[in-house]
Tab-separated table of C-alpha atoms in Angstrom:
chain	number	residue	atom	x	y	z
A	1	UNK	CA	0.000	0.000	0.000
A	2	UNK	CA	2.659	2.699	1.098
A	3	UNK	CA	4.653	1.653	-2.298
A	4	UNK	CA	1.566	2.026	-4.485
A	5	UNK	CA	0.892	5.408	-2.461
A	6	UNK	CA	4.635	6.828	-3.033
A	7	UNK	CA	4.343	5.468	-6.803
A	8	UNK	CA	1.419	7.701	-7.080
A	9	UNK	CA	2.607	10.584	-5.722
A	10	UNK	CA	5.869	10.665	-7.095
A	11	UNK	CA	6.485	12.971	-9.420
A	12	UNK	CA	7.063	11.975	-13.341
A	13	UNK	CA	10.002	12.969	-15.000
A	14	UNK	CA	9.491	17.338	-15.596
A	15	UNK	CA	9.830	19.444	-18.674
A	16	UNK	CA	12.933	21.518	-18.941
A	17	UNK	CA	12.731	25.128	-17.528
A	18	UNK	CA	11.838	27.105	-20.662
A	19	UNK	CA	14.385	29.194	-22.151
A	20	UNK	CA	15.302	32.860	-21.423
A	21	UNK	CA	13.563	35.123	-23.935
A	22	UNK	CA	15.315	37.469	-26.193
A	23	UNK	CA	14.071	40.240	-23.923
A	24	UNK	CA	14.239	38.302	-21.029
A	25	UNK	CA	18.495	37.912	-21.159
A	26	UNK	CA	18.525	41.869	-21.448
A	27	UNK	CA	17.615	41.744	-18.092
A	28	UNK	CA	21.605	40.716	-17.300
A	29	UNK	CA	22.342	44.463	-18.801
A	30	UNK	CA	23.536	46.933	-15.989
A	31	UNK	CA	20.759	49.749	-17.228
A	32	UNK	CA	18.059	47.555	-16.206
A	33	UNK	CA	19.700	46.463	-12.865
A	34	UNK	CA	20.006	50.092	-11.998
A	35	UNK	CA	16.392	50.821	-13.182
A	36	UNK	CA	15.230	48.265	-11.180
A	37	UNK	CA	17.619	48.763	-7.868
A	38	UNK	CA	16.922	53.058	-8.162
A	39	UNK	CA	13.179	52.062	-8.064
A	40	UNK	CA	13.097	49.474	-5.159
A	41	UNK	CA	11.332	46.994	-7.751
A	42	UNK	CA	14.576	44.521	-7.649
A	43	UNK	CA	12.381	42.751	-5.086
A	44	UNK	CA	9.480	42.190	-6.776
A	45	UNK	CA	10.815	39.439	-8.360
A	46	UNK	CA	12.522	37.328	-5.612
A	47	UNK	CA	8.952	37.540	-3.692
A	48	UNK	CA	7.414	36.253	-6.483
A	49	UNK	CA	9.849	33.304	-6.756
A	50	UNK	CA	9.018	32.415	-3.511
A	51	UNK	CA	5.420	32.530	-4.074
A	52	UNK	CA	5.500	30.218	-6.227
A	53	UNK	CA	8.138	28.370	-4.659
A	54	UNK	CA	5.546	27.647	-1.518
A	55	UNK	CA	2.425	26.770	-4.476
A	56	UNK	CA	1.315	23.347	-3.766
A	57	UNK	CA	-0.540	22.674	-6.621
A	58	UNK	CA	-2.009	24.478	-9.771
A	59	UNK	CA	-4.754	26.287	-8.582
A	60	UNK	CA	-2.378	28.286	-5.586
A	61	UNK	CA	0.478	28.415	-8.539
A	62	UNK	CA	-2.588	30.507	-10.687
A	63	UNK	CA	-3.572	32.758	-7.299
A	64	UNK	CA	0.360	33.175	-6.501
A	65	UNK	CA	0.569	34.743	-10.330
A	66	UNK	CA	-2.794	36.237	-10.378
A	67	UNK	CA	-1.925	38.065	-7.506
A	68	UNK	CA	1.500	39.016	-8.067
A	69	UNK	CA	0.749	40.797	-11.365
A	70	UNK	CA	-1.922	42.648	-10.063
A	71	UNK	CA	0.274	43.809	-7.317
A	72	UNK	CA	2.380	44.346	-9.757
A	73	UNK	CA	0.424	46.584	-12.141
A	74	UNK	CA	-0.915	49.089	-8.720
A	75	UNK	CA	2.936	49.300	-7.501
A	76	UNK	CA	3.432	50.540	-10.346
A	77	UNK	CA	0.409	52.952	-10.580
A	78	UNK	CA	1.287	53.719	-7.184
A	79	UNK	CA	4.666	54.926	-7.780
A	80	UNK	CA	3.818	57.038	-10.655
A	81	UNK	CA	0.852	58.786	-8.819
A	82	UNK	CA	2.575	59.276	-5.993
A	83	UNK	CA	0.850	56.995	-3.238
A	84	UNK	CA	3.195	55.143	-1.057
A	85	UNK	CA	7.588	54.896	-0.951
A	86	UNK	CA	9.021	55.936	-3.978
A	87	UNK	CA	11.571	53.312	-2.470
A	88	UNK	CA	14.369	55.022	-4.771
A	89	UNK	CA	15.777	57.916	-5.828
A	90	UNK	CA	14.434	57.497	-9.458
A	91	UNK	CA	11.515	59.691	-10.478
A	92	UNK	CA	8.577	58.516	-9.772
A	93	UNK	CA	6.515	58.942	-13.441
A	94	UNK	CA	8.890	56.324	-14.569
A	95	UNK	CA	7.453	53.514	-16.620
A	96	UNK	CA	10.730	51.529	-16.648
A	97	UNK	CA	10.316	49.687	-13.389
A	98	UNK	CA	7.333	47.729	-14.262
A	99	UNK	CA	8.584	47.123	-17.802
A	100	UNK	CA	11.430	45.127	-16.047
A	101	UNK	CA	10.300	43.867	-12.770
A	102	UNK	CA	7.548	42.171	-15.338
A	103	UNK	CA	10.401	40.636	-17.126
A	104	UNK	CA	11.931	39.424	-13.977
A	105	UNK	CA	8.911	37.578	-12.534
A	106	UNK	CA	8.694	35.926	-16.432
A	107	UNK	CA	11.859	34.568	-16.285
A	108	UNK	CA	11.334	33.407	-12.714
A	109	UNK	CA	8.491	31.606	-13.921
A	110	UNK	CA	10.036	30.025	-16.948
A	111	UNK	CA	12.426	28.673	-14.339
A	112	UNK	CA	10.291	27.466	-11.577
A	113	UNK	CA	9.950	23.538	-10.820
A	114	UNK	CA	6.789	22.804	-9.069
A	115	UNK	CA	6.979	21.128	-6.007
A	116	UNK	CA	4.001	19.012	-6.957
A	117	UNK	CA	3.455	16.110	-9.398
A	118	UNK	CA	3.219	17.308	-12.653
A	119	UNK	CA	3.857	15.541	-16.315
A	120	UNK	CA	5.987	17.344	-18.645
A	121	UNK	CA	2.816	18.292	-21.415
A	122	UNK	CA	1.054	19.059	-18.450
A	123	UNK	CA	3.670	21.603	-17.243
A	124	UNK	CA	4.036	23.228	-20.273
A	125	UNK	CA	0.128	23.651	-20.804
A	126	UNK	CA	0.311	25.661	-16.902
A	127	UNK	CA	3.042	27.267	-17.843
A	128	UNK	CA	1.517	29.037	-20.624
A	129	UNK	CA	-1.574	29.585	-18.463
A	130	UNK	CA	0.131	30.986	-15.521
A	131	UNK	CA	2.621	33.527	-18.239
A	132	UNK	CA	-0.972	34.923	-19.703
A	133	UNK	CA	-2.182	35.441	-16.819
A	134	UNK	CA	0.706	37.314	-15.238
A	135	UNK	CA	0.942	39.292	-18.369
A	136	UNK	CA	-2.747	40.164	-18.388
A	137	UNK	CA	-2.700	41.166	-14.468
A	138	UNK	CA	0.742	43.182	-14.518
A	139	UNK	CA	-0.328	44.892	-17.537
A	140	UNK	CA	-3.868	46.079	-16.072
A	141	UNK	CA	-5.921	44.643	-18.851
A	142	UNK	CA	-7.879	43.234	-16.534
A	143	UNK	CA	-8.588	45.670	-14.520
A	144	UNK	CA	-10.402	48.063	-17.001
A	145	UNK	CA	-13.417	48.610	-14.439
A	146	UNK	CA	-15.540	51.623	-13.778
A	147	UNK	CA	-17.577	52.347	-10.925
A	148	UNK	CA	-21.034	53.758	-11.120
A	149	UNK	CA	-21.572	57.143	-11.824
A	150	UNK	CA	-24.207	57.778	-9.567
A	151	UNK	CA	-26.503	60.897	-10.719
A	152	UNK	CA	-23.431	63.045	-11.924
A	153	UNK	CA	-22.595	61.190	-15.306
A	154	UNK	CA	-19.192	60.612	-15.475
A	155	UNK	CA	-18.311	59.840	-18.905
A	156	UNK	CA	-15.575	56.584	-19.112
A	157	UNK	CA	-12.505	56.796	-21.512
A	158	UNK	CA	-10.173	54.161	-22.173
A	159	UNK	CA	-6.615	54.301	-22.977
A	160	UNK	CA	-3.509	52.091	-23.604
A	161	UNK	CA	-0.102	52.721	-23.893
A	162	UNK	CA	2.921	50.100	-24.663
A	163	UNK	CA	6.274	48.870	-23.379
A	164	UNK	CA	9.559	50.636	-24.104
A	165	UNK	CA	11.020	49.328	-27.716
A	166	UNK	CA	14.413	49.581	-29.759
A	167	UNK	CA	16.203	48.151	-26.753
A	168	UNK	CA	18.666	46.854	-28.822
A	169	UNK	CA	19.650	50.473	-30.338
A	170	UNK	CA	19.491	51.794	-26.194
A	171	UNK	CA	18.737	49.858	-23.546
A	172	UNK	CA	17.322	53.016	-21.158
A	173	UNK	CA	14.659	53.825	-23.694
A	174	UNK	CA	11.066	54.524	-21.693
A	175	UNK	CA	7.526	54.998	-23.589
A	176	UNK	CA	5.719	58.314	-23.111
A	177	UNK	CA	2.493	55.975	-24.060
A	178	UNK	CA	3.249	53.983	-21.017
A	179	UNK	CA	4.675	56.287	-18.466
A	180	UNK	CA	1.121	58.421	-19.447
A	181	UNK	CA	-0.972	55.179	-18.872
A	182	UNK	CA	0.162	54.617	-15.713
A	183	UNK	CA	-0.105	58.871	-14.468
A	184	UNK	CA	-3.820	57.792	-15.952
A	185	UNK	CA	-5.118	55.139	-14.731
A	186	UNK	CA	-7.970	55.258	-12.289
A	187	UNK	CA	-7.641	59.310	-12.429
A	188	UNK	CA	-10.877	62.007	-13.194
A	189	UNK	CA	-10.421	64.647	-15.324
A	190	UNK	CA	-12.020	67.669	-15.873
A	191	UNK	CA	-13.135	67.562	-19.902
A	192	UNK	CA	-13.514	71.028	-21.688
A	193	UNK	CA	-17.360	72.132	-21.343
A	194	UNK	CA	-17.180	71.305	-17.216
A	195	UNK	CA	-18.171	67.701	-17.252
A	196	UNK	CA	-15.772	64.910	-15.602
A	197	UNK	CA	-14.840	61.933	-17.255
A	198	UNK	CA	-12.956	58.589	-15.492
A	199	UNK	CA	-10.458	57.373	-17.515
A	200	UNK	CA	-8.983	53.615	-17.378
A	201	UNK	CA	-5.735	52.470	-18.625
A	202	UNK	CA	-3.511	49.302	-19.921
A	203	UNK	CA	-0.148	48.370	-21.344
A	204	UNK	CA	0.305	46.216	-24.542
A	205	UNK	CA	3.316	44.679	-25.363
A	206	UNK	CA	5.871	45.680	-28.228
A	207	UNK	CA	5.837	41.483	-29.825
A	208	UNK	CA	4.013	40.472	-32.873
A	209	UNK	CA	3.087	37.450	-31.387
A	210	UNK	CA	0.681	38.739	-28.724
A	211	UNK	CA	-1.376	40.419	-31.142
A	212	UNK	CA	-1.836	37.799	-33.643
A	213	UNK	CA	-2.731	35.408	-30.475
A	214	UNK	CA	-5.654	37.781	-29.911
A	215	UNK	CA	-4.524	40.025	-27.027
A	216	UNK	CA	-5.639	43.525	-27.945
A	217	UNK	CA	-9.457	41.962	-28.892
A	218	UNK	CA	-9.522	39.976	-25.677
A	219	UNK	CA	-8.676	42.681	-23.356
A	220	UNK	CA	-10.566	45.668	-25.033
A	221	UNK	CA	-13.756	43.919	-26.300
A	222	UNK	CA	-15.455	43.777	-22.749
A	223	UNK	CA	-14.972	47.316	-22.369
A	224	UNK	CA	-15.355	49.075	-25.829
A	225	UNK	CA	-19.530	48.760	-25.594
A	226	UNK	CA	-18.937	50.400	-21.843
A	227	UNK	CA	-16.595	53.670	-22.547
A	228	UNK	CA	-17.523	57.012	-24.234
A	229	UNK	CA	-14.249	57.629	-25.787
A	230	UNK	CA	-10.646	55.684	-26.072
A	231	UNK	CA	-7.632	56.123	-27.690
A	232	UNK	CA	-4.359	53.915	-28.113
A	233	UNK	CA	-1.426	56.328	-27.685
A	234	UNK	CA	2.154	55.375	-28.236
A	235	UNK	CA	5.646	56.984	-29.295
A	236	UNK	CA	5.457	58.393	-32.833
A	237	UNK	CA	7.389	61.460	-34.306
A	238	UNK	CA	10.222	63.864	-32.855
A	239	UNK	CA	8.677	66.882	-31.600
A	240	UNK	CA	4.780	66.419	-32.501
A	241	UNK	CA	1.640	64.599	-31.695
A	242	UNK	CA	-0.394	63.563	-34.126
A	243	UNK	CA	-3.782	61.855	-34.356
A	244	UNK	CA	-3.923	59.275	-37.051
A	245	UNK	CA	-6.789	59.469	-38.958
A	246	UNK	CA	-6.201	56.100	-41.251
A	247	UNK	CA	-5.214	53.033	-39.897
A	248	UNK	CA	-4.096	49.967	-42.370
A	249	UNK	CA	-4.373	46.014	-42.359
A	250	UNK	CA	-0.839	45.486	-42.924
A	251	UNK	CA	2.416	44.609	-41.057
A	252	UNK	CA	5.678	46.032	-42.297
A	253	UNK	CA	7.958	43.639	-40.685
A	254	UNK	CA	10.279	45.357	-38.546
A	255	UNK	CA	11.755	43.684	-35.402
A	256	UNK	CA	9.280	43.833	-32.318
A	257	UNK	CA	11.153	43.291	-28.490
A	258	UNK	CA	11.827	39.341	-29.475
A	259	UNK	CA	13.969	40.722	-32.582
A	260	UNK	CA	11.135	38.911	-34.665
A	261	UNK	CA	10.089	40.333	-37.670
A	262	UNK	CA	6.772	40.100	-39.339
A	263	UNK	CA	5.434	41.217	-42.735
A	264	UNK	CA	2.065	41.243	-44.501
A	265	UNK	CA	-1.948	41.413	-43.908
A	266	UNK	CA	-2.204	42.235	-40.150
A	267	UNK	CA	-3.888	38.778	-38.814
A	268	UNK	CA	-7.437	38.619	-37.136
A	269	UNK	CA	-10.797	36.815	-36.936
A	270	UNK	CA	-13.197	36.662	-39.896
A	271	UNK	CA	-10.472	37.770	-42.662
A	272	UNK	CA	-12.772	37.765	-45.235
A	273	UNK	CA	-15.073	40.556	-44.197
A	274	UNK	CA	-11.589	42.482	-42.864
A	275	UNK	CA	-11.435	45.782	-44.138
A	276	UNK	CA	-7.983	47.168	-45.625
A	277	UNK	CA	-8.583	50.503	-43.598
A	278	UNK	CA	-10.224	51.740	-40.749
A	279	UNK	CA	-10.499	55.574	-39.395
A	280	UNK	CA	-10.398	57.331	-36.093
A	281	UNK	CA	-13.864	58.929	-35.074
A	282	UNK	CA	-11.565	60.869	-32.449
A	283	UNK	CA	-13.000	64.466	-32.749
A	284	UNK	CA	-9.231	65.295	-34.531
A	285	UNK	CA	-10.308	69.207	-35.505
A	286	UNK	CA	-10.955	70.251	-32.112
A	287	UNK	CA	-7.912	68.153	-30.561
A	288	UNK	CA	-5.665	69.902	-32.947
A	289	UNK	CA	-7.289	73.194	-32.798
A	290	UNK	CA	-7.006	73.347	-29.353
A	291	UNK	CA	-3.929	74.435	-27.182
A	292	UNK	CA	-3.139	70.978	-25.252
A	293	UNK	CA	0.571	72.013	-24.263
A	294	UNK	CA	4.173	72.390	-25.780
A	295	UNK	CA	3.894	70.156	-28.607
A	296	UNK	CA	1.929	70.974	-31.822
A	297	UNK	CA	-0.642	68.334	-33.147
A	298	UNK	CA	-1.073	67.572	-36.478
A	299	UNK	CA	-4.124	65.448	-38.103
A	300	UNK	CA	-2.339	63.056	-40.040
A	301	UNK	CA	-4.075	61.903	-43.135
A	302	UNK	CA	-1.193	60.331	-44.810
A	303	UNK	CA	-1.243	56.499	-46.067
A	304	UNK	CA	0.874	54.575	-48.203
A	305	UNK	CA	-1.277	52.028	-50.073
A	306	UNK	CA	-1.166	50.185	-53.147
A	307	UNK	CA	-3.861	51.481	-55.458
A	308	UNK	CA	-6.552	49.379	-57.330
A	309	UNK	CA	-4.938	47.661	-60.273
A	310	UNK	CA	-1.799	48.393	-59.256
A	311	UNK	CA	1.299	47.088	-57.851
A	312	UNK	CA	3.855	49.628	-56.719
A	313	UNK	CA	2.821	51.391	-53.179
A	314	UNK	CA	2.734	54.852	-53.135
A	315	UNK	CA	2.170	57.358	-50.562
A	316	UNK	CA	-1.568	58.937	-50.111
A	317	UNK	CA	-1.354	62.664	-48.356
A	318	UNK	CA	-4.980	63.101	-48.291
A	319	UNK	CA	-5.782	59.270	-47.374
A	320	UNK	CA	-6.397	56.105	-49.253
A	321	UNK	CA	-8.466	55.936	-52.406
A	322	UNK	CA	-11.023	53.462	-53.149
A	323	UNK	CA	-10.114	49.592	-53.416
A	324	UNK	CA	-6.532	50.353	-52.681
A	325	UNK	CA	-4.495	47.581	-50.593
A	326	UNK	CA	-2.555	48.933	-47.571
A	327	UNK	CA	1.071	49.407	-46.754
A	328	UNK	CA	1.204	51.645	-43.714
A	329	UNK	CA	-1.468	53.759	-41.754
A	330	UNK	CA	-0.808	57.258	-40.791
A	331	UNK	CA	0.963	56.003	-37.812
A	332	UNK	CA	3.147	53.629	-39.826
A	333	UNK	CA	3.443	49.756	-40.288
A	334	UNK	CA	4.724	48.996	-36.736
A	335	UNK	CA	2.666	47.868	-33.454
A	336	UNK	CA	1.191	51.243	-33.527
A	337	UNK	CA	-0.962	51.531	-36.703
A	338	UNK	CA	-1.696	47.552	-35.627
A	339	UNK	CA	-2.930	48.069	-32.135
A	340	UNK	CA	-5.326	51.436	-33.428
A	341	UNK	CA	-6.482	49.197	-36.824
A	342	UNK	CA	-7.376	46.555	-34.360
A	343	UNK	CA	-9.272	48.491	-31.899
A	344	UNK	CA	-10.912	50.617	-34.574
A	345	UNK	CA	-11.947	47.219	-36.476
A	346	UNK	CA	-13.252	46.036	-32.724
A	347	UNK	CA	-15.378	49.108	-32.768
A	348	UNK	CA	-16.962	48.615	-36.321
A	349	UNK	CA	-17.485	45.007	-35.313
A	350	UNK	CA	-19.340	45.827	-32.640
A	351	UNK	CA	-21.607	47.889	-33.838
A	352	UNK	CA	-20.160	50.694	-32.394
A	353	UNK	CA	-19.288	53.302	-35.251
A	354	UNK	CA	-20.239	56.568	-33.557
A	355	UNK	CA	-18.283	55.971	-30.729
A	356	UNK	CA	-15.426	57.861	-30.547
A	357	UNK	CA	-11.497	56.198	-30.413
A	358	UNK	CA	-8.406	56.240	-32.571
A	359	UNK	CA	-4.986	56.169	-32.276
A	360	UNK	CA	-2.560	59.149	-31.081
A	361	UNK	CA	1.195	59.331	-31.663
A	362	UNK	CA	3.286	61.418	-28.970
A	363	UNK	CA	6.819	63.030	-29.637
A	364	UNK	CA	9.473	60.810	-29.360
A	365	UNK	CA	11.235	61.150	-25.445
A	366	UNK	CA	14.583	62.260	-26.233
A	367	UNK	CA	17.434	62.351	-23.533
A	368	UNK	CA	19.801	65.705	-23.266
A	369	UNK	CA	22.000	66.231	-25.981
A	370	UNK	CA	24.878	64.961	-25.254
A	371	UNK	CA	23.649	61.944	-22.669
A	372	UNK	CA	25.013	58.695	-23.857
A	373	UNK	CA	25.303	56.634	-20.932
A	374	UNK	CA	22.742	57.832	-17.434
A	375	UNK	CA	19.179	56.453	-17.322
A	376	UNK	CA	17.933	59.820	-16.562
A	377	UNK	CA	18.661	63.888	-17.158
A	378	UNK	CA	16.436	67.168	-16.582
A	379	UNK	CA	15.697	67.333	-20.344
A	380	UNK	CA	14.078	62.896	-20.380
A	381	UNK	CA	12.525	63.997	-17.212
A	382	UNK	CA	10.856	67.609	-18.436
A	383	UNK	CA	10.128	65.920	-21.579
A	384	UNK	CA	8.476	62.542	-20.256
A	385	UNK	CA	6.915	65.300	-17.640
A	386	UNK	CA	5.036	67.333	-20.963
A	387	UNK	CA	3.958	64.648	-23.052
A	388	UNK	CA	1.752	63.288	-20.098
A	389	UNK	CA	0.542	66.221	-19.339
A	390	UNK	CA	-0.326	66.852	-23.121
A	391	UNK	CA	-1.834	63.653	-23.285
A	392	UNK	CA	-3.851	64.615	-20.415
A	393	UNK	CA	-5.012	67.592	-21.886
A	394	UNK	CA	-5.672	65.859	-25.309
A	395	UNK	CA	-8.256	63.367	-23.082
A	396	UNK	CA	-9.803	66.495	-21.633
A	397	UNK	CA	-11.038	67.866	-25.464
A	398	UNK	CA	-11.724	64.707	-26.977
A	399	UNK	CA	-14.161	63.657	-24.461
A	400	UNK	CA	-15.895	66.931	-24.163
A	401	UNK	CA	-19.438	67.064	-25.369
A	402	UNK	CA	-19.809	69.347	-28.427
């Protein structure tokens, strides 16, 4: 009896630890070590571990990662808002330290070996459960609620911003988009003709993978019939914002934060009724008409599409013509065009055409000239500083009843 018991509760020969990710081993780089030391997030990591160290099974493995992201995600929210330790002498608006703290708890859980029996399939079917859901908790895409308004109505506007990108040209890049969706979430703002409005926030990654798996629809597609505006921001042109008015199906293959690079129709549900463009219903001639901060903003119309009976792409100024094939939104043929085609699509989908959402591009967050090497300067910091508060201001005319 004891033999058959130990037999039983033995456990079976385990998968291998999964690999370090490409943006996983940049973690081993000093500017992220400093990031995360200057921060006091070098421990979020390590308490993880032993989280899941202690897990006794699956379903405390999930809670131990469910948990830990969230915790994750509101540190981080925290920090940036102001509540709590800064627990470093790095500024607090930073959206660096949850970039790679996340990044440490994923490699922590591509190494853990559960202390319970588990066959090697088996593991590698929880692993992938327990990585989504620590992506989808640290990133706040699940936590895109709204309270009730009670008589005052407070209109609801979603935004997202994405990880830092290009780490492989400099590793101490931030994102504006990012650092402004975590100054964001949860906030109220005042909007333009007195009302308030409650805006809600998330954080997408820079990987081609995660959108073709569905990520963007999954986490926005609850929320979409719920909000009153929402925009997708992320890091566009030096100096300007603009708000895209043409988003296109198409992927123009340059290297996400895995170095993979991926090139043609943008990939979703139901291709055959997918539309080669979609268009912002953002209220783009009052946002740029308006005097949101330092930085002009431009309505973009430009497109580069291949034209009906064509082959040869060519670049649109005034938008794409009818029938044409496209090659790059106004925001490009990167993650950003993607993530604003995706959520505009979404919206059409859903029956929700008058709503109002798009995409807007920020200036890109330069360092002072002459910076090569420190993680931070007074120029990063003023800039960052502005392009939030721009962003801010953008929210509070957009959602503005006219």
């Amino acid at each position: 009896m004891l033999a058959a018991l130990v037999a039983a509760t033995a456990a079976p020969a385990s998968a291998a630890p999964a690999p370090v990710t490409v943006e996983e081993a940049r973690l081993d780089q000093a500017v992220p070590r400093e990031i995360l030391h200057r921060s006091g997030f070098d421990s979020v990591a390590p308490e993880f571990a032993a989280a899941l160290a202690d897990a006794r099974n699956a379903a405390a493995a999930e809670r131990a990662v469910t948990r830990h992201g969230a915790a994750l995600w509101r540190r981080a929210v925290d920090r940036v808002q102001g509540r709590g330790p800064a627990g470093g002498d790095l500024a607090r608006d930073d959206d660096r330290p949850l970039y790679w703290a996340r990044l440490a708890m994923t490699r922590e859980l591509g190494a853990w070996e559960p202390s319970f029996p588990l066959p090697p399939a088996a593991r590698q079917r929880l692993t992938d459960r327990l990585t989504d859901r620590l992506e989808t908790a640290s990133r706040g895409q699940d936590s895109l609620t709204y309270p009730a308004s009670g008589r005052r109505k407070v209109r609801r506007i979603l935004v997202t911003g994405f990880d830092p990108f290009t780490l492989d040209r400099d590793i101490r890049i931030s994102n504006p988009s990012g650092a402004a969706a975590l100054a964001l979430d949860g906030t109220r703002i005042r909007t333009a003709d007195g009302g308030w409005a409650r805006v809600e926030t998330a954080v997408f990654p820079v990987r081609w993978r995660d959108f073709a798996d569905g990520e963007v629809e999954r986490a926005l597609r609850p929320v979409l019939p719920r909000v009153d505006l929402f925009t997708t921001v992320s890091q566009g042109r030096v100096g300007k914002f603009d708000v895209e008015r043409f988003n296109g199906a198409w992927r123009g293959g340059f290297g996400d934060n895995l170095n993979v690079s991926e090139t043609g129709t943008v990939p979703v549900a139901d291709p055959g009724s997918q539309p080669q463009w979609t268009a912002t219903t953002l209220p783009y001639a009052r946002i740029t008409a308006a005097q949101t901060g330092r930085f002009p903003v431009y309505d973009n119309t430009s497109v580069t599409e291949v034209p009906a009976g064509s082959t040869a792409p060519v670049v649109r100024p005034d938008g794409p013509t009818p029938g044409s094939a496209a090659r790059a939104g106004g925001g490009g043929d990167y993650l950003s065009n993607e993530i604003a085609y995706r959520a505009t699509l979404l919206r059409d989908r859903l029956g929700l055409r008058s709503l109002p959402g798009g995409h807007v591009h920020t200036p890109v967050l330069q360092f002072g000239a002459g910076n090569t090497a420190a993680v931070t300067d007074p120029e990063f910091l003023r800039n960052r500083a502005d392009i939030t508060a721009q962003v801010r201001q953008i929210l509070t005319v957009a959602a503005a009843r006219r």
